[in-house]
């Protein structure tokens, strides 16, 4: 959404999961999924459950976009999963349902964004580009996407025909990948079929062999990025399944992750950023180019299955904890700009330390890393949410945005690679003849006159890096198309489903009841079934989305912009187990006399209350505050005590990950984080470290 004249916005929407079988006041119990029975399913959805989105939520969302956003954005990124889950054995999904639900969302997009000429809606053109993407639930069976062309690429070519440029339709039919020039001759959005990278897709074996569709897709991406670079353009990459990868788990096949990360590294002067859905939680991830194994890629060793376990496909409250903690553990190991600072007692020593740090992160712009952004979903596994990203448009004052709607909007058609082109198309310009020799002839593209020899080991082309004289790309250095920041919108369904006087959503289930067990599993919302009090009649309010937070005025994340260096510094702060003073939540300290140690605070023994600037308050009425209490107790044992000092950036990251739908006390219990509202000494005692010195 445009905030000032020199900023344009892009809308980021994902995971609608519309469910035509959703019934108001039905049970939210697992396996029933708001389809029958009696329970607490609300008018706009059952937040913090596994139920999908009712059509009332889908329609209200598009109505709000039509009224509030459509004139302020320049294109829409729609990252898939536009059909309901197959989570009810009594109502199994069918191919017809998957198609109809996707067609319905297309109709809603077209209705909102069709051209309005002198008060007359035109169905032939759209006001802005809409870039769709395959989700793992947009096919049958879910997760299973066979090599193309197949029935799903052909079916969705018809469903998304208005969104896919004519010259890209052959690529889409071949494998579900394509790109759109959202700003002609300036900026392209690449829609990748991440199901070919997805570790849960049994029809894909990674990206190591030319016979794999994943291999073909990364080669297509490499070639197209080379031509985008040659044309002086920039690119955004979108997908459904993000390249999540921790020490123990991953989403992608390892060979696909390796090649994709290498491509981003080599085309860092071209790629602005990447956007994904699928996981439903608001977060980001860093891709480290130092993890790329060039030797393994060259000799085919990465075709072997990775030792990492496959991540849970559907990330809910109950299975997100391990993943988020793993992210933090990884971030705690990032290069530290303050490491060794105390040992540097001279300006010369400080300069050496800074030089070493910059070398570790890939220079001033942190070009060792790439950032992948994951937005929370419309489906109310938490609260429905969508994101508006704003970017720098310096120098684009005279760009004709309407040109993209013309049938000839793609400026240079002869440089778009045909999938049936000869193998010479597959060879990028390389910095040395040795790199050219690494190419592997594509079976479907070799010349007929001379049969290529099959190499003993599969090889691949390593793309050229940016020219040494080229400035850092827009993902690293502020310039045209650099992402400046985003605004995260959400709809608090607890408020909009019913009038405030209704106690239906706020009542507590009896301890030990079925509802109590379900509420623990799905984050605290009663599921219905054996109700203790009669459910009140719903009095839904008109749904609207409100700002959850904005990086432009957020005083906790404190992001300058969305460049890689900004996110690297944020990840470093989240990973701190001993945060700086400004990033601490201090409540109280218990330390034995004479044994404060390096962990002991240097504050005096005084009580202090202070609000946390920028922290969200989704109820709008409760003041978030923290208190520091320092007490000393005499004891005969020297014990290392839990100080009640926690990282407020980590706490905010967790709270936003679940769109504010997870109780602060639950965050404390699951993650060992002290909430801004404080806690009792009895609660904190569970975290006491009793190691005797």
mmCIF file of C-alpha atoms in Angstrom, residues 12 77 79 190 192 235-239 242-243 252 260 264 271-277 283-285 287 370-375 387 389 475 483 562:
data_model
loop_
_atom_site.group_PDB
_atom_site.id
_atom_site.type_symbol
_atom_site.label_atom_id
_atom_site.label_comp_id
_atom_site.label_asym_id
_atom_site.label_seq_id
_atom_site.Cartn_x
_atom_site.Cartn_y
_atom_site.Cartn_z
ATOM 1 C CA UNK A 12 1.253 -10.625 -0.633
ATOM 2 C CA UNK A 77 1.501 -12.149 -5.225
ATOM 3 C CA UNK A 79 1.277 -18.060 -3.345
ATOM 4 C CA UNK A 190 9.013 -15.412 -11.270
ATOM 5 C CA UNK A 192 8.255 -21.235 -9.327
ATOM 6 C CA UNK A 235 13.452 -10.063 -10.504
ATOM 7 C CA UNK A 236 11.243 -11.136 -7.604
ATOM 8 C CA UNK A 237 10.911 -14.862 -6.934
ATOM 9 C CA UNK A 238 7.748 -16.355 -5.449
ATOM 10 C CA UNK A 239 6.833 -19.885 -4.490
ATOM 11 C CA UNK A 242 9.748 -22.016 1.285
ATOM 12 C CA UNK A 243 13.369 -23.231 1.363
ATOM 13 C CA UNK A 252 13.294 -29.006 0.024
ATOM 14 C CA UNK A 260 18.729 -22.517 -5.810
ATOM 15 C CA UNK A 264 20.617 -16.521 -5.744
ATOM 16 C CA UNK A 271 17.099 -10.784 -7.491
ATOM 17 C CA UNK A 272 15.256 -8.268 -5.304
ATOM 18 C CA UNK A 273 13.855 -10.834 -2.864
ATOM 19 C CA UNK A 274 11.751 -13.964 -2.507
ATOM 20 C CA UNK A 275 8.273 -14.587 -1.053
ATOM 21 C CA UNK A 276 6.682 -17.837 0.120
ATOM 22 C CA UNK A 277 3.625 -19.216 1.929
ATOM 23 C CA UNK A 283 8.803 -15.274 9.849
ATOM 24 C CA UNK A 284 11.865 -15.108 7.652
ATOM 25 C CA UNK A 285 14.852 -17.343 7.025
ATOM 26 C CA UNK A 287 20.107 -18.831 3.276
ATOM 27 C CA UNK A 370 19.973 -14.278 1.163
ATOM 28 C CA UNK A 371 16.593 -13.750 2.845
ATOM 29 C CA UNK A 372 13.350 -15.649 2.210
ATOM 30 C CA UNK A 373 10.141 -14.067 3.537
ATOM 31 C CA UNK A 374 7.155 -16.131 4.688
ATOM 32 C CA UNK A 375 3.850 -14.382 5.360
ATOM 33 C CA UNK A 387 1.034 -8.198 3.826
ATOM 34 C CA UNK A 389 5.341 -4.589 0.762
ATOM 35 C CA UNK A 475 18.425 -6.860 -2.031
ATOM 36 C CA UNK A 483 12.049 -3.291 -0.518
ATOM 37 C CA UNK A 562 14.302 -4.955 4.022
#
